[in-house]
Tab-separated table of C-alpha atoms in Angstrom:
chain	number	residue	atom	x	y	z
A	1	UNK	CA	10.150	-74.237	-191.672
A	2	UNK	CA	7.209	-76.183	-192.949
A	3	UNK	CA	5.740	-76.703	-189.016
A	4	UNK	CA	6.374	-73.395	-188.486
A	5	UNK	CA	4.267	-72.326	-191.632
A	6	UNK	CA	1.586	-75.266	-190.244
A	7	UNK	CA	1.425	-73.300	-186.565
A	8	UNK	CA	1.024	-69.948	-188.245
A	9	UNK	CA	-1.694	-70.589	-189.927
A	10	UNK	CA	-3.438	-72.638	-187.417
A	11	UNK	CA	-2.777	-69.538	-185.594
A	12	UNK	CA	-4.588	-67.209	-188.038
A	13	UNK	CA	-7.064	-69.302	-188.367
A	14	UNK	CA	-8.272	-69.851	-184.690
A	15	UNK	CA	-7.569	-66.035	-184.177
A	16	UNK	CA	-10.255	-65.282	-187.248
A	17	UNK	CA	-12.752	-67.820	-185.196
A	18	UNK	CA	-12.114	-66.316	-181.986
A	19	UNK	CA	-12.641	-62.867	-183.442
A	20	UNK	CA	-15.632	-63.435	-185.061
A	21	UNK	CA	-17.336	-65.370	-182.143
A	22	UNK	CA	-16.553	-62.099	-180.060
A	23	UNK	CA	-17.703	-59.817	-182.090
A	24	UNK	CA	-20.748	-62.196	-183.052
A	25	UNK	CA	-21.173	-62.382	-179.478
A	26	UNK	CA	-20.663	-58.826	-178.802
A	27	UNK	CA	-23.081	-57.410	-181.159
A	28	UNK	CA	-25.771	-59.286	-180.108
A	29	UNK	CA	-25.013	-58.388	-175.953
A	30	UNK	CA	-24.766	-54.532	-177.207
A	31	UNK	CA	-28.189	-54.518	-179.235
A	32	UNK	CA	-30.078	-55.479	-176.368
A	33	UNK	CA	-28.218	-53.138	-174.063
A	34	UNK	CA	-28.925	-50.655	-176.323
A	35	UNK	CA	-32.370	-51.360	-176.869
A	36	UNK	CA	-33.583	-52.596	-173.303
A	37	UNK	CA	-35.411	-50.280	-171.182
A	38	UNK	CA	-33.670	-51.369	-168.256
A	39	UNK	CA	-30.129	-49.915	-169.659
A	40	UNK	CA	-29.587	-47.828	-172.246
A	41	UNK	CA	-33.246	-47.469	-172.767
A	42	UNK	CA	-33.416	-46.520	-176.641
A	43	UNK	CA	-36.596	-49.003	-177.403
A	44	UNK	CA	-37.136	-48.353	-181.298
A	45	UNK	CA	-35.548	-51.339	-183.160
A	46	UNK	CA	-36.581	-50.229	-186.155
A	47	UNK	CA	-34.369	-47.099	-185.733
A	48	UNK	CA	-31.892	-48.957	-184.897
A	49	UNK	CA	-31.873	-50.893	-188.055
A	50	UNK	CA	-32.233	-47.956	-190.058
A	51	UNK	CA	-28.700	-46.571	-188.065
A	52	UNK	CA	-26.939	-49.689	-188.759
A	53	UNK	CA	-27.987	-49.654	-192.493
A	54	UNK	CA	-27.465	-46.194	-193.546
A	55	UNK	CA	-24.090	-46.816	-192.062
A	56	UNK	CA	-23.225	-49.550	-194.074
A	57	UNK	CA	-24.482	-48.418	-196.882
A	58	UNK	CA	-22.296	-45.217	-196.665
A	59	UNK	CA	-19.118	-47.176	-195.892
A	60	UNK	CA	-19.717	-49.844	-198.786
A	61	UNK	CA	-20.213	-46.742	-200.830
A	62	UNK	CA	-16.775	-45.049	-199.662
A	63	UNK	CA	-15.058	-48.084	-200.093
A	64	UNK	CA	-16.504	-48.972	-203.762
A	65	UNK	CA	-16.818	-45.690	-205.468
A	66	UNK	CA	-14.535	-43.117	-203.885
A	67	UNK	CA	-11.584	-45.341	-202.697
A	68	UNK	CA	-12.141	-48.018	-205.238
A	69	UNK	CA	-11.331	-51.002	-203.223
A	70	UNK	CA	-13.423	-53.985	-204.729
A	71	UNK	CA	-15.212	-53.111	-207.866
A	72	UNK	CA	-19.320	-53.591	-208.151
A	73	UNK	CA	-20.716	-56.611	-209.832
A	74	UNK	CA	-22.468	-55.973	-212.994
A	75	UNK	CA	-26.240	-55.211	-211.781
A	76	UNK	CA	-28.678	-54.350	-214.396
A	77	UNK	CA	-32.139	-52.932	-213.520
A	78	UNK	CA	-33.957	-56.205	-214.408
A	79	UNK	CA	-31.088	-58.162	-211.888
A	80	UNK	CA	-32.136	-55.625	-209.123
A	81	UNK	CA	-35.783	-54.922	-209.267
A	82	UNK	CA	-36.045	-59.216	-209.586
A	83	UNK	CA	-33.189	-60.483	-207.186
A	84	UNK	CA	-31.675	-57.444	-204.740
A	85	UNK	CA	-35.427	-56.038	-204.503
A	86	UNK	CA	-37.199	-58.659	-202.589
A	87	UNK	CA	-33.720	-60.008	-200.802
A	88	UNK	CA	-33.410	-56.751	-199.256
A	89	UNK	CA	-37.202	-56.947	-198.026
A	90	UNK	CA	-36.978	-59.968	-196.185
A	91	UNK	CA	-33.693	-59.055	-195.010
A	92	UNK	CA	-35.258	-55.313	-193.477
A	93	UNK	CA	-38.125	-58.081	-192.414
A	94	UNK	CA	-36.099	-60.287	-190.459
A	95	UNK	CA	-33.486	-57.090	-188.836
A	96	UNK	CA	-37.054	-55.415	-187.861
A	97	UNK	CA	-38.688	-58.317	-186.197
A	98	UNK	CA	-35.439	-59.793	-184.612
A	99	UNK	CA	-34.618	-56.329	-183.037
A	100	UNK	CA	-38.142	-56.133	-181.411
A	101	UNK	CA	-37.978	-59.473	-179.694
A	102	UNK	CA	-35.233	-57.947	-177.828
A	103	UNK	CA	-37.963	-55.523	-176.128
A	104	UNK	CA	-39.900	-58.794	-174.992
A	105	UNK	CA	-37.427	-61.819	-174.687
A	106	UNK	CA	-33.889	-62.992	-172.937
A	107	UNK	CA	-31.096	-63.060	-175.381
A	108	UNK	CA	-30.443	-66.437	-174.024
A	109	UNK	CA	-34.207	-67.545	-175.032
A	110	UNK	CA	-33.612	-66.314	-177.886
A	111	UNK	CA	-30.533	-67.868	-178.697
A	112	UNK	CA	-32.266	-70.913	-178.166
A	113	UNK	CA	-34.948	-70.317	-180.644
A	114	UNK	CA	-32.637	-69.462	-183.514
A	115	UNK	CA	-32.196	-73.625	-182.862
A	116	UNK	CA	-35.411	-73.253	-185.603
A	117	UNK	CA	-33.517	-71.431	-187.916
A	118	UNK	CA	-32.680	-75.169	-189.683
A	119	UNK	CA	-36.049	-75.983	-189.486
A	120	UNK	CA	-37.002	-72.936	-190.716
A	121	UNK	CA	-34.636	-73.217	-193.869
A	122	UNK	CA	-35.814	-76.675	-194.869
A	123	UNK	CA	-40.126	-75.956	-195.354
A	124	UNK	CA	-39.031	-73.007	-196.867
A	125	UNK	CA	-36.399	-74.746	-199.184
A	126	UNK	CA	-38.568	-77.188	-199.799
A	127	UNK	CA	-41.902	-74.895	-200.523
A	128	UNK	CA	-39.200	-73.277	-203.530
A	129	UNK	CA	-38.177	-76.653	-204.520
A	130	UNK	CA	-34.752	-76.122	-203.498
A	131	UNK	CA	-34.450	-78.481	-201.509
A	132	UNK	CA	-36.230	-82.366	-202.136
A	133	UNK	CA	-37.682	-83.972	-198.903
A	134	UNK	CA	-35.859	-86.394	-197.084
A	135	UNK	CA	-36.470	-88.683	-194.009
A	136	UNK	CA	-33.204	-87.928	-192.117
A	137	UNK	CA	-34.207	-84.638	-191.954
A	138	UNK	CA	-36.944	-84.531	-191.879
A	139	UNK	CA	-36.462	-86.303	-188.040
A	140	UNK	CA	-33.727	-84.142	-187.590
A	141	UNK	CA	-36.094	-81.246	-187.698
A	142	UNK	CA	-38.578	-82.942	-185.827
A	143	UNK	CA	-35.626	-83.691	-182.827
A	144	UNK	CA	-35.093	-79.385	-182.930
A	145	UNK	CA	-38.379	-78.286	-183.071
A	146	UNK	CA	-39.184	-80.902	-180.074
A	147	UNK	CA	-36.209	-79.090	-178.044
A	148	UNK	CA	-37.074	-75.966	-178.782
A	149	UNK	CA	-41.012	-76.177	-177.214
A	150	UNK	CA	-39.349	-78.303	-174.305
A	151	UNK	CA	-37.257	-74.657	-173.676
A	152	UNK	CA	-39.840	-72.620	-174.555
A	153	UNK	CA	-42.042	-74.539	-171.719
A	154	UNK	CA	-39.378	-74.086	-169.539
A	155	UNK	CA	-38.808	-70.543	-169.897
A	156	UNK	CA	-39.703	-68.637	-166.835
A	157	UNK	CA	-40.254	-65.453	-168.191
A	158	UNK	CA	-41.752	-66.887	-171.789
A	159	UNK	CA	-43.690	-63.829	-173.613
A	160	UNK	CA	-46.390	-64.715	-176.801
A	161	UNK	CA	-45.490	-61.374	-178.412
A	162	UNK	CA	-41.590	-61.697	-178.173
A	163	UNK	CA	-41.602	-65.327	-179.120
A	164	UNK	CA	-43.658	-64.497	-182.077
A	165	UNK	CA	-41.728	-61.959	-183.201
A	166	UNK	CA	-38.406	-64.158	-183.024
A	167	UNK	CA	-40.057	-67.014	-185.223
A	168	UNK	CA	-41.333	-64.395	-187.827
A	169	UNK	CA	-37.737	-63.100	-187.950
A	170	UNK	CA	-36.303	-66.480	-188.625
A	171	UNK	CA	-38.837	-67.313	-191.328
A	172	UNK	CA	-37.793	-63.847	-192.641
A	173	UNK	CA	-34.462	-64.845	-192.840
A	174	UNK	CA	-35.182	-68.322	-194.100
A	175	UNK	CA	-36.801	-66.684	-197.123
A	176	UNK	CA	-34.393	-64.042	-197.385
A	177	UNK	CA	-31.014	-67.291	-197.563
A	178	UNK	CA	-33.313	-69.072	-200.088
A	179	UNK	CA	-34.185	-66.364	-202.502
A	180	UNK	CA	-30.195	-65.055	-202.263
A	181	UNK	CA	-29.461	-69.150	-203.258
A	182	UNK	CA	-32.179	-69.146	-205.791
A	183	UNK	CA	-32.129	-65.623	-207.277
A	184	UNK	CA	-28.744	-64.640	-207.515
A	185	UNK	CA	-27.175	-67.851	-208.707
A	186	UNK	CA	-29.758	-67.926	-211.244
A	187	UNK	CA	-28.420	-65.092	-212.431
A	188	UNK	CA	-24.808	-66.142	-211.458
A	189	UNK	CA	-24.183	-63.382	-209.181
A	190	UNK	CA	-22.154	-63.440	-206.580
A	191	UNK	CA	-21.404	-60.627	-203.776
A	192	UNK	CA	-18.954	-60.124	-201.169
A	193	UNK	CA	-19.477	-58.496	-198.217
A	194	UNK	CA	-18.721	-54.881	-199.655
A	195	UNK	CA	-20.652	-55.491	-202.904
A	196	UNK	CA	-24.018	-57.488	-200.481
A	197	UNK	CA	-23.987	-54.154	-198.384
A	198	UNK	CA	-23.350	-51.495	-201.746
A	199	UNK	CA	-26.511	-53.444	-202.998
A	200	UNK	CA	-28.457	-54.609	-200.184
A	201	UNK	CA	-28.190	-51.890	-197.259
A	202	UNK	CA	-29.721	-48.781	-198.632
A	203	UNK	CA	-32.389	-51.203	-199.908
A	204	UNK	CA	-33.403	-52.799	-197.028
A	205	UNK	CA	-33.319	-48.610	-195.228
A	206	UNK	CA	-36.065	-47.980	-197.882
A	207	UNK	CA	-37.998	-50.859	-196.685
A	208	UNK	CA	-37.471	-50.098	-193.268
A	209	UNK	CA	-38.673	-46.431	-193.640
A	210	UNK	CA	-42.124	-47.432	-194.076
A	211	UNK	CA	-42.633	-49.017	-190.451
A	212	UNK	CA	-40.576	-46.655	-188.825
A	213	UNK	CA	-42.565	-43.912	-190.194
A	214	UNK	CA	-45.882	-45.106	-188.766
A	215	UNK	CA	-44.849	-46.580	-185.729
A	216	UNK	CA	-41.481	-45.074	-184.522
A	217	UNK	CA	-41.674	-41.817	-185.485
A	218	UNK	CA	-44.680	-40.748	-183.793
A	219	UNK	CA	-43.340	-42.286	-180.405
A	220	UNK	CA	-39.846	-40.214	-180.730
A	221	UNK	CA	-41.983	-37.307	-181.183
A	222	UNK	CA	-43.981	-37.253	-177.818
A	223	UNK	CA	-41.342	-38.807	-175.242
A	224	UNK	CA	-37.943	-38.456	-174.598
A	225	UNK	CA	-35.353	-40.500	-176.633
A	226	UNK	CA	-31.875	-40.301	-175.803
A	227	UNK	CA	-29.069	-40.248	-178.160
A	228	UNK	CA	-25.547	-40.678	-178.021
A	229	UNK	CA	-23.437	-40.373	-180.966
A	230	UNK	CA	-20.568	-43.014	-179.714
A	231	UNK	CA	-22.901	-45.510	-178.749
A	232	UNK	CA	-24.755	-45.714	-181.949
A	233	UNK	CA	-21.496	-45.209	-184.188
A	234	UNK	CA	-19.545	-47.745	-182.001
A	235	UNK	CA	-22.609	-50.222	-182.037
A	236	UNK	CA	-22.557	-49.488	-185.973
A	237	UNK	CA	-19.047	-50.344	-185.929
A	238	UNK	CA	-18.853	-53.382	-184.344
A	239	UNK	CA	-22.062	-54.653	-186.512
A	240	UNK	CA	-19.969	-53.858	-189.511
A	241	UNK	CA	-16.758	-55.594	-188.384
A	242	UNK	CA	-18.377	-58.704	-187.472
A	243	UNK	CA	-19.468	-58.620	-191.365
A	244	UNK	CA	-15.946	-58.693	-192.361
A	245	UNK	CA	-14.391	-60.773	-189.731
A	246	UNK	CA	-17.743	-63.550	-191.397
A	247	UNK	CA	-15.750	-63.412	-194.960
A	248	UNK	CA	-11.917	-63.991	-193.288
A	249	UNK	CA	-13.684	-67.245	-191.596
A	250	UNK	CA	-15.547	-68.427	-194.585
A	251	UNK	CA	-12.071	-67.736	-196.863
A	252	UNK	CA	-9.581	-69.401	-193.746
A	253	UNK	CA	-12.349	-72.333	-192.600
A	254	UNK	CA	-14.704	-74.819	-193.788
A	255	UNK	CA	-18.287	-75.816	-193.509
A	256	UNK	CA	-17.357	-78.386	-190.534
A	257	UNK	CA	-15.139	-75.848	-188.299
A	258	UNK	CA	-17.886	-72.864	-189.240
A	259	UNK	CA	-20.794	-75.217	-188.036
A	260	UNK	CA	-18.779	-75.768	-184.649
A	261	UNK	CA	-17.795	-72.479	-183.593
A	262	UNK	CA	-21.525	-71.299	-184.062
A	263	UNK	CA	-22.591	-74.248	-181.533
A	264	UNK	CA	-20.031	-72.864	-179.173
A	265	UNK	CA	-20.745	-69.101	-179.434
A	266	UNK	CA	-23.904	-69.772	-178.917
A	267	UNK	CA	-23.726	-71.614	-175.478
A	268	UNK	CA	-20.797	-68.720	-174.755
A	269	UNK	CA	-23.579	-66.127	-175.859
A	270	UNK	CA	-26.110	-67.938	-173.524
A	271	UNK	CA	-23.517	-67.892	-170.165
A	272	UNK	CA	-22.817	-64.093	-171.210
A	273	UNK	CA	-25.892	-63.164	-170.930
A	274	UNK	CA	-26.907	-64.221	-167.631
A	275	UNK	CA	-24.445	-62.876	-166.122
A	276	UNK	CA	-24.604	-59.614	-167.786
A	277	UNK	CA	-28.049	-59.415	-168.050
A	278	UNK	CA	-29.450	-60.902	-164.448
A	279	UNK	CA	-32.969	-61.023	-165.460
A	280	UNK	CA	-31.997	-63.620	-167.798
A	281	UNK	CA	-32.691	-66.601	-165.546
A	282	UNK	CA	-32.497	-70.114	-166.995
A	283	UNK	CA	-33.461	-73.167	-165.870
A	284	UNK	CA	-33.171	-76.718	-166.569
A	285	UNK	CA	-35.694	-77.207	-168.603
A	286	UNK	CA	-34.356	-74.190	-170.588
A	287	UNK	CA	-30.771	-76.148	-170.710
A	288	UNK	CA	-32.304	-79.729	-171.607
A	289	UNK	CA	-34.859	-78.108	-174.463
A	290	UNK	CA	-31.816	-76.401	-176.167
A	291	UNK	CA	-29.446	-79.863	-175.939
A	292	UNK	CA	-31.933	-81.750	-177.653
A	293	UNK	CA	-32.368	-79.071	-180.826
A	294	UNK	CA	-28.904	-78.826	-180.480
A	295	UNK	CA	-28.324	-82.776	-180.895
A	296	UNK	CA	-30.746	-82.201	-184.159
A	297	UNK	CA	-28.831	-79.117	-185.483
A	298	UNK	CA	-25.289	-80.966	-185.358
A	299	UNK	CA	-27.249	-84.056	-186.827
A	300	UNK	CA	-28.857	-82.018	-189.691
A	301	UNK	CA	-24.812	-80.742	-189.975
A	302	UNK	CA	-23.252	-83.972	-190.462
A	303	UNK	CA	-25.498	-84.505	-193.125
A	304	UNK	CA	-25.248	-81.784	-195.233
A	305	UNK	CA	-21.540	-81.834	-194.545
A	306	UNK	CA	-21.537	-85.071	-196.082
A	307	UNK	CA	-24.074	-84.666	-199.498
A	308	UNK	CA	-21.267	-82.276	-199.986
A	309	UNK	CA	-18.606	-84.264	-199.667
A	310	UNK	CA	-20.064	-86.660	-201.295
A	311	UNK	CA	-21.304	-84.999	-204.078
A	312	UNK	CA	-17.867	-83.671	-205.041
A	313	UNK	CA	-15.703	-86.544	-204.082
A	314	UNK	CA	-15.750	-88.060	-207.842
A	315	UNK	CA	-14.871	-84.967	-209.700
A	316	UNK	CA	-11.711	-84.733	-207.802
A	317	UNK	CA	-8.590	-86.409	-207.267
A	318	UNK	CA	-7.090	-87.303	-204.280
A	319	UNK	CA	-3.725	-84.477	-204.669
A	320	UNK	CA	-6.544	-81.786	-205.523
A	321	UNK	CA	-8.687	-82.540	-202.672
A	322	UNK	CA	-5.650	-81.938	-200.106
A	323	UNK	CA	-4.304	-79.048	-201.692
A	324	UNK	CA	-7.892	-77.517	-201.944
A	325	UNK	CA	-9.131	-78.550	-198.257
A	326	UNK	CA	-11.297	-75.818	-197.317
A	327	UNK	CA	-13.112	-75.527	-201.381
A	328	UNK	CA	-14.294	-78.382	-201.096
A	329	UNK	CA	-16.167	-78.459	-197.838
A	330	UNK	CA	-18.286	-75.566	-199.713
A	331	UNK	CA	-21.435	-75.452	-201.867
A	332	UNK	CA	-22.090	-74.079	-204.918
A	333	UNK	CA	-24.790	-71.735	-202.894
A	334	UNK	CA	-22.719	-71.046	-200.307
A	335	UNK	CA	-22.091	-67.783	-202.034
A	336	UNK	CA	-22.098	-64.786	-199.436
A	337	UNK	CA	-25.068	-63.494	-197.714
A	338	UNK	CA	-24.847	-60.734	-195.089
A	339	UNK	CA	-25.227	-61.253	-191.104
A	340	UNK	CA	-28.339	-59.260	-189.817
A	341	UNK	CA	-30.460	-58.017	-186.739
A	342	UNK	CA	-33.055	-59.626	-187.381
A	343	UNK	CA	-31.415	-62.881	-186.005
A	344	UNK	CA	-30.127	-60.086	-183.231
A	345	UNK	CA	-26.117	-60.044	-184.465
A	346	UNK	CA	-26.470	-56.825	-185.784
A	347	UNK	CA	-27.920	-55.208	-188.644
A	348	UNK	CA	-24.908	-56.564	-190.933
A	349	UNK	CA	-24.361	-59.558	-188.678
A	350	UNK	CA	-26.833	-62.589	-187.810
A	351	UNK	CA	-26.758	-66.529	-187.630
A	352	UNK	CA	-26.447	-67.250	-190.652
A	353	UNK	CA	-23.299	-67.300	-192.486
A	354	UNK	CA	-25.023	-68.913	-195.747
A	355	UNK	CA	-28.558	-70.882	-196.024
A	356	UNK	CA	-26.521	-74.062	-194.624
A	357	UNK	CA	-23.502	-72.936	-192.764
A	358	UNK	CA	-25.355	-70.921	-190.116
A	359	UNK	CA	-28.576	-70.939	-188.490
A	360	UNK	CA	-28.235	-67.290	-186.341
C-alpha cells in the first residue's frame, strides 16, 4: 500500500514537470509563431502583451470576486502605490522588450541568452544589497557570461537590435524578482498566482498602454493586421495555464528538481525550435557557448541549493526534515512571482519561477 502511495505520487509529480515544461515550451514556440512575419504575421508585441494581460486580469478577477475562489491579500493604497506599482512596471518592461526580440532573434538564441538571467539577478541583487558579494559566484557568473558571448559570436544570424532588446528584458526582469523579494516581504506579503495576476496584470496593461499608444497604434492604423479570435484566446490560454501548472510544481517539487527541469526544457525548447522554425540554424559554436553558461548556471545552482540547506539545517531535526522534504529546499523569498513575456513564456509565464529558482 505504502509503494503504491510512493509510485503515485512520483507519478503526479513527474506529470506536473512534464506539463509545465510543455506548456513552458509551448508558449514560448506559439509567441513567436504568432508574432513572426514569416507565419502568423501579427508583429506588435506590445499588443500582444496587452491581450495576454487584460486576459488575466479578467480571469483573476472572475475567479476572486465573482466565484470567490482564493480570497485577496490585504493591499492598502500605501502597499500598492510602493510595492505592486513599480513590480508591475518592470514586469510590463521585461513582457514588452522580450516580445520584440522575437521580431529580430531565433528562439533558440534566445534561449541561450536567458543563460544571463543569473548574472543578471546577482549585480542587480547586489546593487539593492540583497545579495553580499561572493567569489564563487562571482566566477560562476563570469563562466555564463563567457558562454554566452562565445554563442552570441557564433550565431549566424546574430542581430544588435534583437540582442539588445533580450538583455534589457532580462535586466527588466532581474529588477522586477528583486523588488517582488525586497518589497513585498518587507511588507510580508505574499501572492499566489490568482492574487500576483488580481494585483499585477491590469497594472502592468496600464503601463503597457503608454508604448502601445505611440508606437503600435499608429502602425495598426495604416496596414493591415490580422486577427483571429482563437488564436489570441487560445495563445491567452495556454499563457495562463502554464501560470498555474508553475504553482502545482513549486507546491509538488523542490528547488533542486525545479532547477533541472528548466536546464532540460530549455535544450528541448532549443531542438523544437529548429525544427519548427527552419531559419533557426545553430551551429557549434552556438552549442559550445550555451554548455559553458550552462556549466556556470548549474554551478551557481548547487550553491544556492546549498546556503539553503545549510542555512536551515540547525533549526531542524532530522524526523522534521524528512517529513517536510520539499519546505525545506525553499527560501524565505521564494514567495511567488508570475512567469512573463518578457523572458518570451508568455505574458503570465517566463524563466523565472522565483529570483533563484528560475532564470527564463
Amino acid at each position: 500500500m505504502a509503494t503504491k502511495m510512493i509510485n503515485k505520487t512520483l507519478f503526479l509529480t513527474y506529470f506536473c514537470l512534464f506539463i509545465y515544461i510543455l506548456l513552458s515550451s509551448g508558449v514560448i514556440l506559439y509567441n513567436k509563431w504568432v508574432l513572426s512575419p514569416k507565419y502568423f504575421n501579427f508583429p506588435l508585441p506590445i499588443t500582444l502583451t496587452m491581450i495576454h494581460m487584460g486576459f488575466s486580469g479578467a480571469v483573476a478577477f472572475l475567479l476572486i470576486r465573482i466565484l470567490k475562489v482564493v480570497s485577496p491579500v490585504k493591499m492598502t493604497f500605501e502597499i500598492y502605490a510602493t510595492c505592486v506599482v513599480p513590480i508591475s512596471a518592470f514586469f510590463a518592461s521585461s513582457l514588452w522588450f522580450g516580445n520584440t526580440a522575437y521580431l529580430h532573434i531565433s528562439v533558440a538564441f534566445i534561449q541561450m541568452l536567458k543563460a544571463l538571467m543569473p548574472v543578471a539577478t546577482f549585480v542587480v541583487a547586489i546593487v539593492c544589497g540583497t545579495e553580499k558579494a561572493r567569489c564563487d559566484v562571482f566566477l560562476n557568473m563570469v563562466l555564463v557570461s563567457v558562454g554566452v558571448v562565445i554563442s552570441s559570436y557564433g550565431e549566424i544570424h546574430f542581430n544588435v537590435v534583437g540582442t539588445f532588446y533580450q538583455v534589457t528584458g532580462i535586466f527588466a526582469e532581474a529588477l522586477r524578482l528583486v523588488l517582488t523579494q525586497v518589497l513585498l516581504q518587507k511588507k510580508g506579503l505574499s501572492l499566489n498566482p490568482i492574487t500576483s495576476l488580481y494585483y499585477i496584470a491590469p497594472c502592468s496593461f496600464v503601463f503597457l498602454f503608454v508604448p502601445w499608444y505611440l508606437l503600435e497604434k499608429p502602425a495598426m492604423e495604416v496596414s493591415q493586421i490580422q486577427f483571429n479570435f482563437w488564436i489570441f484566446f487560445s495563445n491567452a490560454l495556454c499563457a495562463l495555464a502554464l501560470n498555474f501548472s508553475i504553482f502545482l510544481v513549486i507546491g509538488r517539487t523542490g528547488a533542486v528538481t525545479i532547477r533541472v527541469a528548466g536546464v532540460l526544457k530549455d535544450w528541448i525548447l532549443i531542438a523544437l525550435s529548429t525544427v519548427i522554425f527552419p531559419e533557426s540554424t545553430i551551429t557549434g559554436l552556438n552549442i559550445t557557448g550555451y554548455a559553458i553558461a550552462l556549466c556556470g548556471v548549474v554551478m551557481y545552482n548547487y550553491i544556492k541549493v546549498k546556503d539553503v540547506r545549510a542555512s536551515q539545517q540547525p533549526t531542524e531535526i532530522i524526523p522534521d526534515r524528512i517529513t517536510k522534504d520539499w519546505r525545506f529546499e525553499k527560501r524565505p523569498s521564494d514567495i511567488y512571482a508570475p512567469l512573463n513575456a518578457g523572458n518570451n513564456e508568455g505574458s503570465i509565464g517566463g524563466n523565472g519561477f522565483t529570483s533563484d529558482i528560475e532564470r527564463r
